[in-house]
mmCIF file with all atom_site columns, C-alpha atoms in Angstrom:
data_model
loop_
_atom_site.group_PDB
_atom_site.id
_atom_site.type_symbol
_atom_site.label_atom_id
_atom_site.label_alt_id
_atom_site.label_comp_id
_atom_site.label_asym_id
_atom_site.label_entity_id
_atom_site.label_seq_id
_atom_site.pdbx_PDB_ins_code
_atom_site.Cartn_x
_atom_site.Cartn_y
_atom_site.Cartn_z
_atom_site.occupancy
_atom_site.B_iso_or_equiv
_atom_site.pdbx_formal_charge
_atom_site.auth_seq_id
_atom_site.auth_comp_id
_atom_site.auth_asym_id
_atom_site.auth_atom_id
_atom_site.pdbx_PDB_model_num
ATOM 1   C CA . MET A 1 1   ? -15.952 -30.593 17.594 1.00 42.00 ? 1   MET A CA 1
ATOM 2   C CA . PRO A 1 2   ? -17.312 -27.096 16.833 1.00 51.00 ? 2   PRO A CA 1
ATOM 3   C CA . ASN A 1 3   ? -16.026 -24.144 18.807 1.00 54.00 ? 3   ASN A CA 1
ATOM 4   C CA . THR A 1 4   ? -19.272 -23.273 20.656 1.00 69.00 ? 4   THR A CA 1
ATOM 5   C CA . LYS A 1 5   ? -17.827 -20.239 22.427 1.00 67.00 ? 5   LYS A CA 1
ATOM 6   C CA . LYS A 1 6   ? -16.594 -18.783 19.135 1.00 69.00 ? 6   LYS A CA 1
ATOM 7   C CA . ASN A 1 7   ? -19.988 -19.410 17.486 1.00 76.00 ? 7   ASN A CA 1
ATOM 8   C CA . LEU A 1 8   ? -21.819 -17.703 20.353 1.00 76.00 ? 8   LEU A CA 1
ATOM 9   C CA . LYS A 1 9   ? -19.499 -14.689 20.081 1.00 80.00 ? 9   LYS A CA 1
ATOM 10  C CA . SER A 1 10  ? -20.186 -14.468 16.355 1.00 85.00 ? 10  SER A CA 1
ATOM 11  C CA . ASP A 1 11  ? -23.967 -14.683 16.888 1.00 89.00 ? 11  ASP A CA 1
ATOM 12  C CA . PHE A 1 12  ? -23.831 -12.002 19.585 1.00 90.00 ? 12  PHE A CA 1
ATOM 13  C CA . ASP A 1 13  ? -21.800 -9.696  17.324 1.00 89.00 ? 13  ASP A CA 1
ATOM 14  C CA . LYS A 1 14  ? -24.405 -10.201 14.574 1.00 90.00 ? 14  LYS A CA 1
ATOM 15  C CA . LEU A 1 15  ? -27.147 -9.245  17.045 1.00 92.00 ? 15  LEU A CA 1
ATOM 16  C CA . ILE A 1 16  ? -25.360 -5.998  17.891 1.00 90.00 ? 16  ILE A CA 1
ATOM 17  C CA . ILE A 1 17  ? -24.898 -5.174  14.191 1.00 87.00 ? 17  ILE A CA 1
ATOM 18  C CA . GLN A 1 18  ? -28.566 -5.950  13.546 1.00 88.00 ? 18  GLN A CA 1
ATOM 19  C CA . LEU A 1 19  ? -29.731 -3.614  16.326 1.00 90.00 ? 19  LEU A CA 1
ATOM 20  C CA . GLU A 1 20  ? -27.205 -0.946  15.366 1.00 85.00 ? 20  GLU A CA 1
ATOM 21  C CA . ASN A 1 21  ? -28.279 -0.956  11.715 1.00 79.00 ? 21  ASN A CA 1
ATOM 22  C CA . LYS A 1 22  ? -31.924 -0.711  12.746 1.00 82.00 ? 22  LYS A CA 1
ATOM 23  C CA . ILE A 1 23  ? -31.155 2.402   14.793 1.00 80.00 ? 23  ILE A CA 1
ATOM 24  C CA . LEU A 1 24  ? -28.970 3.948   12.093 1.00 70.00 ? 24  LEU A CA 1
ATOM 25  C CA . GLY A 1 25  ? -31.466 3.090   9.380  1.00 65.00 ? 25  GLY A CA 1
ATOM 26  C CA . GLY A 1 26  ? -34.392 4.695   11.202 1.00 68.00 ? 26  GLY A CA 1
ATOM 27  C CA . GLY A 1 27  ? -36.093 1.428   12.187 1.00 79.00 ? 27  GLY A CA 1
ATOM 28  C CA . PHE A 1 28  ? -36.063 2.785   15.733 1.00 83.00 ? 28  PHE A CA 1
ATOM 29  C CA . GLN A 1 29  ? -36.944 6.446   16.126 1.00 77.00 ? 29  GLN A CA 1
ATOM 30  C CA . PRO A 1 30  ? -35.268 9.009   18.448 1.00 77.00 ? 30  PRO A CA 1
ATOM 31  C CA . ARG A 1 31  ? -36.541 8.658   22.036 1.00 80.00 ? 31  ARG A CA 1
ATOM 32  C CA . GLU A 1 32  ? -38.277 5.375   21.195 1.00 88.00 ? 32  GLU A CA 1
ATOM 33  C CA . ARG A 1 33  ? -38.254 2.861   24.030 1.00 92.00 ? 33  ARG A CA 1
ATOM 34  C CA . LEU A 1 34  ? -36.576 -0.485  23.413 1.00 93.00 ? 34  LEU A CA 1
ATOM 35  C CA . PRO A 1 35  ? -38.268 -3.068  25.679 1.00 93.00 ? 35  PRO A CA 1
ATOM 36  C CA . GLU A 1 36  ? -35.976 -6.022  26.297 1.00 93.00 ? 36  GLU A CA 1
ATOM 37  C CA . LEU A 1 37  ? -38.716 -8.668  26.264 1.00 93.00 ? 37  LEU A CA 1
ATOM 38  C CA . LYS A 1 38  ? -40.268 -7.408  23.029 1.00 94.00 ? 38  LYS A CA 1
ATOM 39  C CA . LEU A 1 39  ? -36.880 -7.274  21.288 1.00 94.00 ? 39  LEU A CA 1
ATOM 40  C CA . ALA A 1 40  ? -36.005 -10.751 22.528 1.00 94.00 ? 40  ALA A CA 1
ATOM 41  C CA . GLU A 1 41  ? -39.260 -12.146 21.111 1.00 94.00 ? 41  GLU A CA 1
ATOM 42  C CA . GLU A 1 42  ? -38.910 -10.338 17.782 1.00 92.00 ? 42  GLU A CA 1
ATOM 43  C CA . LEU A 1 43  ? -35.269 -11.314 17.264 1.00 92.00 ? 43  LEU A CA 1
ATOM 44  C CA . LYS A 1 44  ? -35.676 -14.804 18.756 1.00 92.00 ? 44  LYS A CA 1
ATOM 45  C CA . VAL A 1 45  ? -32.824 -14.484 21.251 1.00 93.00 ? 45  VAL A CA 1
ATOM 46  C CA . SER A 1 46  ? -32.666 -14.526 25.045 1.00 93.00 ? 46  SER A CA 1
ATOM 47  C CA . ARG A 1 47  ? -33.511 -11.456 27.094 1.00 93.00 ? 47  ARG A CA 1
ATOM 48  C CA . PHE A 1 48  ? -30.019 -11.638 28.621 1.00 93.00 ? 48  PHE A CA 1
ATOM 49  C CA . TRP A 1 49  ? -28.466 -11.272 25.165 1.00 94.00 ? 49  TRP A CA 1
ATOM 50  C CA . ILE A 1 50  ? -30.653 -8.237  24.477 1.00 94.00 ? 50  ILE A CA 1
ATOM 51  C CA . ARG A 1 51  ? -29.647 -6.701  27.803 1.00 93.00 ? 51  ARG A CA 1
ATOM 52  C CA . ASP A 1 52  ? -25.935 -7.214  27.075 1.00 94.00 ? 52  ASP A CA 1
ATOM 53  C CA . ALA A 1 53  ? -26.335 -5.923  23.511 1.00 93.00 ? 53  ALA A CA 1
ATOM 54  C CA . LEU A 1 54  ? -28.037 -2.761  24.783 1.00 93.00 ? 54  LEU A CA 1
ATOM 55  C CA . LYS A 1 55  ? -25.085 -2.156  27.117 1.00 92.00 ? 55  LYS A CA 1
ATOM 56  C CA . VAL A 1 56  ? -22.749 -2.294  24.102 1.00 91.00 ? 56  VAL A CA 1
ATOM 57  C CA . LEU A 1 57  ? -24.966 0.102   22.129 1.00 90.00 ? 57  LEU A CA 1
ATOM 58  C CA . GLU A 1 58  ? -24.971 2.497   25.090 1.00 89.00 ? 58  GLU A CA 1
ATOM 59  C CA . THR A 1 59  ? -21.153 2.637   25.043 1.00 85.00 ? 59  THR A CA 1
ATOM 60  C CA . LYS A 1 60  ? -21.416 3.601   21.348 1.00 79.00 ? 60  LYS A CA 1
ATOM 61  C CA . GLY A 1 61  ? -23.743 6.488   22.192 1.00 76.00 ? 61  GLY A CA 1
ATOM 62  C CA . LEU A 1 62  ? -26.656 4.972   20.272 1.00 83.00 ? 62  LEU A CA 1
ATOM 63  C CA . ILE A 1 63  ? -29.012 4.471   23.194 1.00 89.00 ? 63  ILE A CA 1
ATOM 64  C CA . LYS A 1 64  ? -29.437 5.607   26.777 1.00 89.00 ? 64  LYS A CA 1
ATOM 65  C CA . VAL A 1 65  ? -30.437 3.254   29.606 1.00 90.00 ? 65  VAL A CA 1
ATOM 66  C CA . ILE A 1 66  ? -32.589 5.070   32.166 1.00 89.00 ? 66  ILE A CA 1
ATOM 67  C CA . PRO A 1 67  ? -32.991 3.414   35.602 1.00 87.00 ? 67  PRO A CA 1
ATOM 68  C CA . TYR A 1 68  ? -36.476 1.893   36.130 1.00 84.00 ? 68  TYR A CA 1
ATOM 69  C CA . LYS A 1 69  ? -37.516 2.939   32.603 1.00 85.00 ? 69  LYS A CA 1
ATOM 70  C CA . GLY A 1 70  ? -35.254 0.931   30.326 1.00 90.00 ? 70  GLY A CA 1
ATOM 71  C CA . ALA A 1 71  ? -33.434 1.785   27.097 1.00 93.00 ? 71  ALA A CA 1
ATOM 72  C CA . ILE A 1 72  ? -34.380 4.580   24.716 1.00 92.00 ? 72  ILE A CA 1
ATOM 73  C CA . VAL A 1 73  ? -32.832 5.696   21.424 1.00 88.00 ? 73  VAL A CA 1
ATOM 74  C CA . CYS A 1 74  ? -30.719 8.841   21.896 1.00 82.00 ? 74  CYS A CA 1
ATOM 75  C CA . ASP A 1 75  ? -31.674 12.207  20.439 1.00 77.00 ? 75  ASP A CA 1
ATOM 76  C CA . LEU A 1 76  ? -30.010 15.599  19.951 1.00 77.00 ? 76  LEU A CA 1
ATOM 77  C CA . ASP A 1 77  ? -31.252 19.183  19.925 1.00 80.00 ? 77  ASP A CA 1
ATOM 78  C CA . GLU A 1 78  ? -30.333 21.808  17.322 1.00 84.00 ? 78  GLU A CA 1
ATOM 79  C CA . THR A 1 79  ? -27.610 23.462  19.410 1.00 88.00 ? 79  THR A CA 1
ATOM 80  C CA . GLU A 1 80  ? -25.835 20.150  20.036 1.00 85.00 ? 80  GLU A CA 1
ATOM 81  C CA . ILE A 1 81  ? -26.051 19.272  16.350 1.00 87.00 ? 81  ILE A CA 1
ATOM 82  C CA . GLU A 1 82  ? -24.533 22.594  15.249 1.00 89.00 ? 82  GLU A CA 1
ATOM 83  C CA . GLU A 1 83  ? -21.720 22.342  17.817 1.00 92.00 ? 83  GLU A CA 1
ATOM 84  C CA . ILE A 1 84  ? -20.871 18.735  16.968 1.00 90.00 ? 84  ILE A CA 1
ATOM 85  C CA . PHE A 1 85  ? -20.766 19.360  13.215 1.00 91.00 ? 85  PHE A CA 1
ATOM 86  C CA . GLU A 1 86  ? -18.726 22.545  13.573 1.00 92.00 ? 86  GLU A CA 1
ATOM 87  C CA . THR A 1 87  ? -16.104 20.493  15.428 1.00 94.00 ? 87  THR A CA 1
ATOM 88  C CA . ARG A 1 88  ? -16.363 17.463  13.152 1.00 93.00 ? 88  ARG A CA 1
ATOM 89  C CA . ILE A 1 89  ? -15.891 19.470  9.962  1.00 93.00 ? 89  ILE A CA 1
ATOM 90  C CA . TYR A 1 90  ? -12.646 20.984  11.248 1.00 95.00 ? 90  TYR A CA 1
ATOM 91  C CA . LEU A 1 91  ? -11.233 17.704  12.603 1.00 97.00 ? 91  LEU A CA 1
ATOM 92  C CA . GLU A 1 92  ? -12.283 15.493  9.693  1.00 96.00 ? 92  GLU A CA 1
ATOM 93  C CA . ALA A 1 93  ? -10.804 17.921  7.171  1.00 96.00 ? 93  ALA A CA 1
ATOM 94  C CA . LEU A 1 94  ? -7.538  17.872  9.136  1.00 97.00 ? 94  LEU A CA 1
ATOM 95  C CA . ALA A 1 95  ? -7.630  14.056  9.306  1.00 97.00 ? 95  ALA A CA 1
ATOM 96  C CA . ALA A 1 96  ? -8.183  13.832  5.531  1.00 97.00 ? 96  ALA A CA 1
ATOM 97  C CA . ARG A 1 97  ? -5.241  16.142  4.836  1.00 97.00 ? 97  ARG A CA 1
ATOM 98  C CA . LYS A 1 98  ? -3.001  14.069  7.099  1.00 98.00 ? 98  LYS A CA 1
ATOM 99  C CA . ALA A 1 99  ? -4.268  10.871  5.425  1.00 98.00 ? 99  ALA A CA 1
ATOM 100 C CA . ALA A 1 100 ? -3.204  12.269  2.045  1.00 97.00 ? 100 ALA A CA 1
ATOM 101 C CA . MET A 1 101 ? 0.354   12.539  3.363  1.00 97.00 ? 101 MET A CA 1
ATOM 102 C CA . ASN A 1 102 ? 0.396   8.855   4.364  1.00 97.00 ? 102 ASN A CA 1
ATOM 103 C CA . ILE A 1 103 ? -1.708  7.160   1.696  1.00 97.00 ? 103 ILE A CA 1
ATOM 104 C CA . LYS A 1 104 ? -0.231  4.324   -0.383 1.00 97.00 ? 104 LYS A CA 1
ATOM 105 C CA . GLN A 1 105 ? -1.344  2.744   -3.641 1.00 97.00 ? 105 GLN A CA 1
ATOM 106 C CA . GLU A 1 106 ? -2.851  -0.273  -1.854 1.00 97.00 ? 106 GLU A CA 1
ATOM 107 C CA . ASP A 1 107 ? -4.979  2.134   0.195  1.00 98.00 ? 107 ASP A CA 1
ATOM 108 C CA . ILE A 1 108 ? -6.199  3.785   -3.011 1.00 98.00 ? 108 ILE A CA 1
ATOM 109 C CA . ALA A 1 109 ? -7.078  0.371   -4.419 1.00 98.00 ? 109 ALA A CA 1
ATOM 110 C CA . TYR A 1 110 ? -9.077  -0.502  -1.284 1.00 98.00 ? 110 TYR A CA 1
ATOM 111 C CA . LEU A 1 111 ? -10.962 2.821   -1.348 1.00 98.00 ? 111 LEU A CA 1
ATOM 112 C CA . GLU A 1 112 ? -11.819 2.261   -5.014 1.00 98.00 ? 112 GLU A CA 1
ATOM 113 C CA . LYS A 1 113 ? -13.151 -1.190  -4.129 1.00 98.00 ? 113 LYS A CA 1
ATOM 114 C CA . MET A 1 114 ? -15.322 0.290   -1.348 1.00 98.00 ? 114 MET A CA 1
ATOM 115 C CA . ALA A 1 115 ? -16.578 3.042   -3.680 1.00 97.00 ? 115 ALA A CA 1
ATOM 116 C CA . ASP A 1 116 ? -17.577 0.389   -6.253 1.00 97.00 ? 116 ASP A CA 1
ATOM 117 C CA . GLN A 1 117 ? -19.304 -1.698  -3.588 1.00 97.00 ? 117 GLN A CA 1
ATOM 118 C CA . PHE A 1 118 ? -21.207 1.314   -2.231 1.00 96.00 ? 118 PHE A CA 1
ATOM 119 C CA . GLU A 1 119 ? -22.510 2.105   -5.698 1.00 96.00 ? 119 GLU A CA 1
ATOM 120 C CA . GLU A 1 120 ? -23.568 -1.505  -6.258 1.00 96.00 ? 120 GLU A CA 1
ATOM 121 C CA . SER A 1 121 ? -25.358 -1.580  -2.893 1.00 95.00 ? 121 SER A CA 1
ATOM 122 C CA . MET A 1 122 ? -27.115 1.688   -3.698 1.00 94.00 ? 122 MET A CA 1
ATOM 123 C CA . HIS A 1 123 ? -28.453 0.307   -6.980 1.00 93.00 ? 123 HIS A CA 1
ATOM 124 C CA . SER A 1 124 ? -29.588 -2.938  -5.332 1.00 94.00 ? 124 SER A CA 1
ATOM 125 C CA . GLY A 1 125 ? -31.166 -1.105  -2.376 1.00 89.00 ? 125 GLY A CA 1
ATOM 126 C CA . ASP A 1 126 ? -29.060 -2.959  0.219  1.00 90.00 ? 126 ASP A CA 1
ATOM 127 C CA . PHE A 1 127 ? -29.097 -0.320  2.959  1.00 85.00 ? 127 PHE A CA 1
ATOM 128 C CA . SER A 1 128 ? -27.181 -2.415  5.481  1.00 83.00 ? 128 SER A CA 1
ATOM 129 C CA . ASP A 1 129 ? -24.312 -2.994  3.043  1.00 90.00 ? 129 ASP A CA 1
ATOM 130 C CA . MET A 1 130 ? -24.324 0.699   2.130  1.00 91.00 ? 130 MET A CA 1
ATOM 131 C CA . ILE A 1 131 ? -23.803 1.579   5.810  1.00 86.00 ? 131 ILE A CA 1
ATOM 132 C CA . ASN A 1 132 ? -21.019 -0.980  6.262  1.00 89.00 ? 132 ASN A CA 1
ATOM 133 C CA . THR A 1 133 ? -19.249 -0.011  3.034  1.00 95.00 ? 133 THR A CA 1
ATOM 134 C CA . ASN A 1 134 ? -19.489 3.721   3.695  1.00 93.00 ? 134 ASN A CA 1
ATOM 135 C CA . THR A 1 135 ? -18.127 3.151   7.207  1.00 91.00 ? 135 THR A CA 1
ATOM 136 C CA . SER A 1 136 ? -15.196 1.117   5.849  1.00 95.00 ? 136 SER A CA 1
ATOM 137 C CA . PHE A 1 137 ? -14.448 3.812   3.264  1.00 97.00 ? 137 PHE A CA 1
ATOM 138 C CA . HIS A 1 138 ? -14.288 6.677   5.751  1.00 96.00 ? 138 HIS A CA 1
ATOM 139 C CA . ASP A 1 139 ? -12.668 4.644   8.548  1.00 96.00 ? 139 ASP A CA 1
ATOM 140 C CA . THR A 1 140 ? -9.836  3.816   6.135  1.00 97.00 ? 140 THR A CA 1
ATOM 141 C CA . ILE A 1 141 ? -9.238  7.523   5.486  1.00 97.00 ? 141 ILE A CA 1
ATOM 142 C CA . LEU A 1 142 ? -9.520  8.358   9.183  1.00 97.00 ? 142 LEU A CA 1
ATOM 143 C CA . ASN A 1 143 ? -7.084  5.640   10.269 1.00 97.00 ? 143 ASN A CA 1
ATOM 144 C CA . LEU A 1 144 ? -4.551  6.821   7.667  1.00 97.00 ? 144 LEU A CA 1
ATOM 145 C CA . CYS A 1 145 ? -4.248  10.161  9.479  1.00 97.00 ? 145 CYS A CA 1
ATOM 146 C CA . GLY A 1 146 ? -2.119  8.324   12.054 1.00 95.00 ? 146 GLY A CA 1
ATOM 147 C CA . ASN A 1 147 ? -3.243  10.460  15.002 1.00 97.00 ? 147 ASN A CA 1
ATOM 148 C CA . ARG A 1 148 ? -4.846  8.160   17.584 1.00 96.00 ? 148 ARG A CA 1
ATOM 149 C CA . VAL A 1 149 ? -6.189  10.986  19.726 1.00 96.00 ? 149 VAL A CA 1
ATOM 150 C CA . MET A 1 150 ? -7.850  12.632  16.727 1.00 96.00 ? 150 MET A CA 1
ATOM 151 C CA . ILE A 1 151 ? -9.324  9.297   15.600 1.00 96.00 ? 151 ILE A CA 1
ATOM 152 C CA . GLN A 1 152 ? -10.792 8.707   19.054 1.00 93.00 ? 152 GLN A CA 1
ATOM 153 C CA . ILE A 1 153 ? -12.349 12.184  19.263 1.00 94.00 ? 153 ILE A CA 1
ATOM 154 C CA . ILE A 1 154 ? -13.863 11.963  15.761 1.00 94.00 ? 154 ILE A CA 1
ATOM 155 C CA . LYS A 1 155 ? -15.283 8.499   16.522 1.00 89.00 ? 155 LYS A CA 1
ATOM 156 C CA . GLN A 1 156 ? -16.906 9.843   19.696 1.00 84.00 ? 156 GLN A CA 1
ATOM 157 C CA . LEU A 1 157 ? -18.440 12.769  17.802 1.00 88.00 ? 157 LEU A CA 1
ATOM 158 C CA . GLN A 1 158 ? -19.714 10.438  15.063 1.00 85.00 ? 158 GLN A CA 1
ATOM 159 C CA . ALA A 1 159 ? -21.323 8.202   17.684 1.00 76.00 ? 159 ALA A CA 1
ATOM 160 C CA . ARG A 1 160 ? -23.077 11.180  19.299 1.00 75.00 ? 160 ARG A CA 1
ATOM 161 C CA . CYS A 1 161 ? -24.728 12.131  16.020 1.00 76.00 ? 161 CYS A CA 1
ATOM 162 C CA . HIS A 1 162 ? -25.443 8.603   14.790 1.00 69.00 ? 162 HIS A CA 1
ATOM 163 C CA . LEU A 1 163 ? -29.097 9.439   14.162 1.00 66.00 ? 163 LEU A CA 1
ATOM 164 C CA . LEU A 1 164 ? -28.108 12.053  11.601 1.00 74.00 ? 164 LEU A CA 1
ATOM 165 C CA . ARG A 1 165 ? -25.499 10.073  9.683  1.00 71.00 ? 165 ARG A CA 1
ATOM 166 C CA . TYR A 1 166 ? -27.915 8.377   7.303  1.00 71.00 ? 166 TYR A CA 1
ATOM 167 C CA . HIS A 1 167 ? -30.945 10.656  7.622  1.00 72.00 ? 167 HIS A CA 1
ATOM 168 C CA . ALA A 1 168 ? -30.523 12.138  4.136  1.00 77.00 ? 168 ALA A CA 1
ATOM 169 C CA . TRP A 1 169 ? -30.018 8.759   2.472  1.00 82.00 ? 169 TRP A CA 1
ATOM 170 C CA . SER A 1 170 ? -33.721 8.532   1.608  1.00 78.00 ? 170 SER A CA 1
ATOM 171 C CA . SER A 1 171 ? -32.936 11.066  -1.141 1.00 84.00 ? 171 SER A CA 1
ATOM 172 C CA . SER A 1 172 ? -31.692 9.546   -4.413 1.00 87.00 ? 172 SER A CA 1
ATOM 173 C CA . GLU A 1 173 ? -30.058 12.890  -5.252 1.00 90.00 ? 173 GLU A CA 1
ATOM 174 C CA . VAL A 1 174 ? -28.026 12.858  -2.030 1.00 89.00 ? 174 VAL A CA 1
ATOM 175 C CA . LEU A 1 175 ? -26.953 9.241   -2.613 1.00 92.00 ? 175 LEU A CA 1
ATOM 176 C CA . THR A 1 176 ? -25.815 10.148  -6.129 1.00 93.00 ? 176 THR A CA 1
ATOM 177 C CA . ASN A 1 177 ? -23.788 13.056  -4.691 1.00 93.00 ? 177 ASN A CA 1
ATOM 178 C CA . ILE A 1 178 ? -22.232 10.821  -2.032 1.00 94.00 ? 178 ILE A CA 1
ATOM 179 C CA . THR A 1 179 ? -21.256 8.240   -4.662 1.00 95.00 ? 179 THR A CA 1
ATOM 180 C CA . ARG A 1 180 ? -19.635 10.945  -6.805 1.00 96.00 ? 180 ARG A CA 1
ATOM 181 C CA . GLU A 1 181 ? -17.849 12.447  -3.791 1.00 96.00 ? 181 GLU A CA 1
ATOM 182 C CA . HIS A 1 182 ? -16.337 9.082   -2.857 1.00 97.00 ? 182 HIS A CA 1
ATOM 183 C CA . ARG A 1 183 ? -14.519 9.207   -6.219 1.00 97.00 ? 183 ARG A CA 1
ATOM 184 C CA . LEU A 1 184 ? -13.494 12.825  -5.616 1.00 97.00 ? 184 LEU A CA 1
ATOM 185 C CA . PHE A 1 185 ? -12.100 11.874  -2.201 1.00 98.00 ? 185 PHE A CA 1
ATOM 186 C CA . ILE A 1 186 ? -9.937  9.173   -3.794 1.00 98.00 ? 186 ILE A CA 1
ATOM 187 C CA . SER A 1 187 ? -8.629  11.521  -6.468 1.00 98.00 ? 187 SER A CA 1
ATOM 188 C CA . ALA A 1 188 ? -7.921  14.325  -3.979 1.00 98.00 ? 188 ALA A CA 1
ATOM 189 C CA . LEU A 1 189 ? -6.114  11.949  -1.608 1.00 98.00 ? 189 LEU A CA 1
ATOM 190 C CA . GLN A 1 190 ? -4.030  10.498  -4.415 1.00 97.00 ? 190 GLN A CA 1
ATOM 191 C CA . ASN A 1 191 ? -3.094  13.900  -5.801 1.00 97.00 ? 191 ASN A CA 1
ATOM 192 C CA . LYS A 1 192 ? -2.752  15.556  -2.384 1.00 97.00 ? 192 LYS A CA 1
ATOM 193 C CA . ARG A 1 193 ? -5.340  18.240  -3.193 1.00 97.00 ? 193 ARG A CA 1
ATOM 194 C CA . TYR A 1 194 ? -5.787  19.583  0.321  1.00 97.00 ? 194 TYR A CA 1
ATOM 195 C CA . ASP A 1 195 ? -8.160  22.349  -0.805 1.00 96.00 ? 195 ASP A CA 1
ATOM 196 C CA . ILE A 1 196 ? -10.547 19.799  -2.332 1.00 96.00 ? 196 ILE A CA 1
ATOM 197 C CA . LEU A 1 197 ? -10.330 17.588  0.760  1.00 96.00 ? 197 LEU A CA 1
ATOM 198 C CA . ASN A 1 198 ? -11.325 20.549  2.944  1.00 95.00 ? 198 ASN A CA 1
ATOM 199 C CA . ASP A 1 199 ? -14.375 21.215  0.783  1.00 95.00 ? 199 ASP A CA 1
ATOM 200 C CA . LEU A 1 200 ? -15.363 17.544  0.536  1.00 95.00 ? 200 LEU A CA 1
ATOM 201 C CA . SER A 1 201 ? -15.053 16.972  4.285  1.00 93.00 ? 201 SER A CA 1
ATOM 202 C CA . LYS A 1 202 ? -17.485 19.811  4.930  1.00 91.00 ? 202 LYS A CA 1
ATOM 203 C CA . ARG A 1 203 ? -19.929 18.971  2.142  1.00 91.00 ? 203 ARG A CA 1
ATOM 204 C CA . HIS A 1 204 ? -19.961 15.196  2.586  1.00 90.00 ? 204 HIS A CA 1
ATOM 205 C CA . ILE A 1 205 ? -21.099 15.190  6.217  1.00 87.00 ? 205 ILE A CA 1
ATOM 206 C CA . SER A 1 206 ? -23.465 18.155  5.878  1.00 88.00 ? 206 SER A CA 1
ATOM 207 C CA . TYR A 1 207 ? -26.205 16.357  3.924  1.00 86.00 ? 207 TYR A CA 1
ATOM 208 C CA . SER A 1 208 ? -27.454 14.432  6.942  1.00 83.00 ? 208 SER A CA 1
ATOM 209 C CA . LYS A 1 209 ? -27.136 17.427  9.252  1.00 85.00 ? 209 LYS A CA 1
ATOM 210 C CA . THR A 1 210 ? -29.204 19.643  6.934  1.00 85.00 ? 210 THR A CA 1
ATOM 211 C CA . SER A 1 211 ? -31.817 16.937  6.386  1.00 81.00 ? 211 SER A CA 1
ATOM 212 C CA . TYR A 1 212 ? -32.190 16.221  10.094 1.00 78.00 ? 212 TYR A CA 1
ATOM 213 C CA . LEU A 1 213 ? -32.458 19.894  11.067 1.00 82.00 ? 213 LEU A CA 1
ATOM 214 C CA . ILE A 1 214 ? -35.245 20.345  8.503  1.00 80.00 ? 214 ILE A CA 1
ATOM 215 C CA . HIS A 1 215 ? -36.942 17.300  10.039 1.00 71.00 ? 215 HIS A CA 1
ATOM 216 C CA . LEU A 1 216 ? -36.610 18.710  13.577 1.00 72.00 ? 216 LEU A CA 1
ATOM 217 C CA . ARG A 1 217 ? -37.989 22.114  12.580 1.00 75.00 ? 217 ARG A CA 1
ATOM 218 C CA . ALA A 1 218 ? -40.910 20.517  10.757 1.00 73.00 ? 218 ALA A CA 1
ATOM 219 C CA . LYS A 1 219 ? -41.705 18.456  13.844 1.00 64.00 ? 219 LYS A CA 1
ATOM 220 C CA . ARG A 1 220 ? -41.644 21.605  15.966 1.00 61.00 ? 220 ARG A CA 1
ATOM 221 C CA . VAL A 1 221 ? -43.998 23.432  13.587 1.00 59.00 ? 221 VAL A CA 1
ATOM 222 C CA . ASN A 1 222 ? -46.400 20.473  13.596 1.00 56.00 ? 222 ASN A CA 1
ATOM 223 C CA . MET A 1 223 ? -46.309 20.388  17.388 1.00 47.00 ? 223 MET A CA 1
ATOM 224 C CA . TYR A 1 224 ? -47.192 24.080  17.596 1.00 48.00 ? 224 TYR A CA 1
ATOM 225 C CA . ASP A 1 225 ? -49.944 23.672  14.996 1.00 49.00 ? 225 ASP A CA 1
ATOM 226 C CA . ASN A 1 226 ? -51.466 20.817  16.982 1.00 51.00 ? 226 ASN A CA 1
ATOM 227 C CA . GLU A 1 227 ? -51.351 22.906  20.156 1.00 47.00 ? 227 GLU A CA 1
ATOM 228 C CA . ASP A 1 228 ? -53.208 25.726  18.388 1.00 48.00 ? 228 ASP A CA 1
ATOM 229 C CA . LEU A 1 229 ? -55.945 23.302  17.334 1.00 46.00 ? 229 LEU A CA 1
ATOM 230 C CA . GLU A 1 230 ? -56.548 22.146  20.895 1.00 52.00 ? 230 GLU A CA 1
#
């Protein structure tokens, strides 16, 4: 007899991943409303499942549920973005240096596997697998730092700037750089090159920040131009 409860849990987890990837991949735009009934119809699940899934996404900092208005995709302003990335760069560089102290050969082998998979997904255009593989790659490094408080803080900061994380991935040049930097991360971790890890930690997460800030400023210019035409 099939384990119905286990199957339902698996289906619900898939729903969360599906919604999360749509937000991270730009399928839902910042400040876009997410009507429960519409989502339930589109994804062919119950409205109660959508409601519960949105609660999970809110705990991850991906959406905000506003009383009497419903769920909307979160957004950030320029000041918040600059402050978050200034903190992230420092902490993630420290985490990478600590990971280099703890890394083992089996960890190197796993990172190499993830780097290969990311490259394959990039060439095949599988955006969802790119997200999952990139997350596994960097989570492995983060977890190797061995500092639970630092891991928790970095995860919270990453969740707050989820909209930025993959914003630059529409650029083939950026994706090529990210692929190359995955290999550099592995080499620097293996050889305990702390100076290279510092540089990579800053550069690797800055692509999306720069891309998103350009996008925000362009939106602001367009808004002002439209006001002048009125």
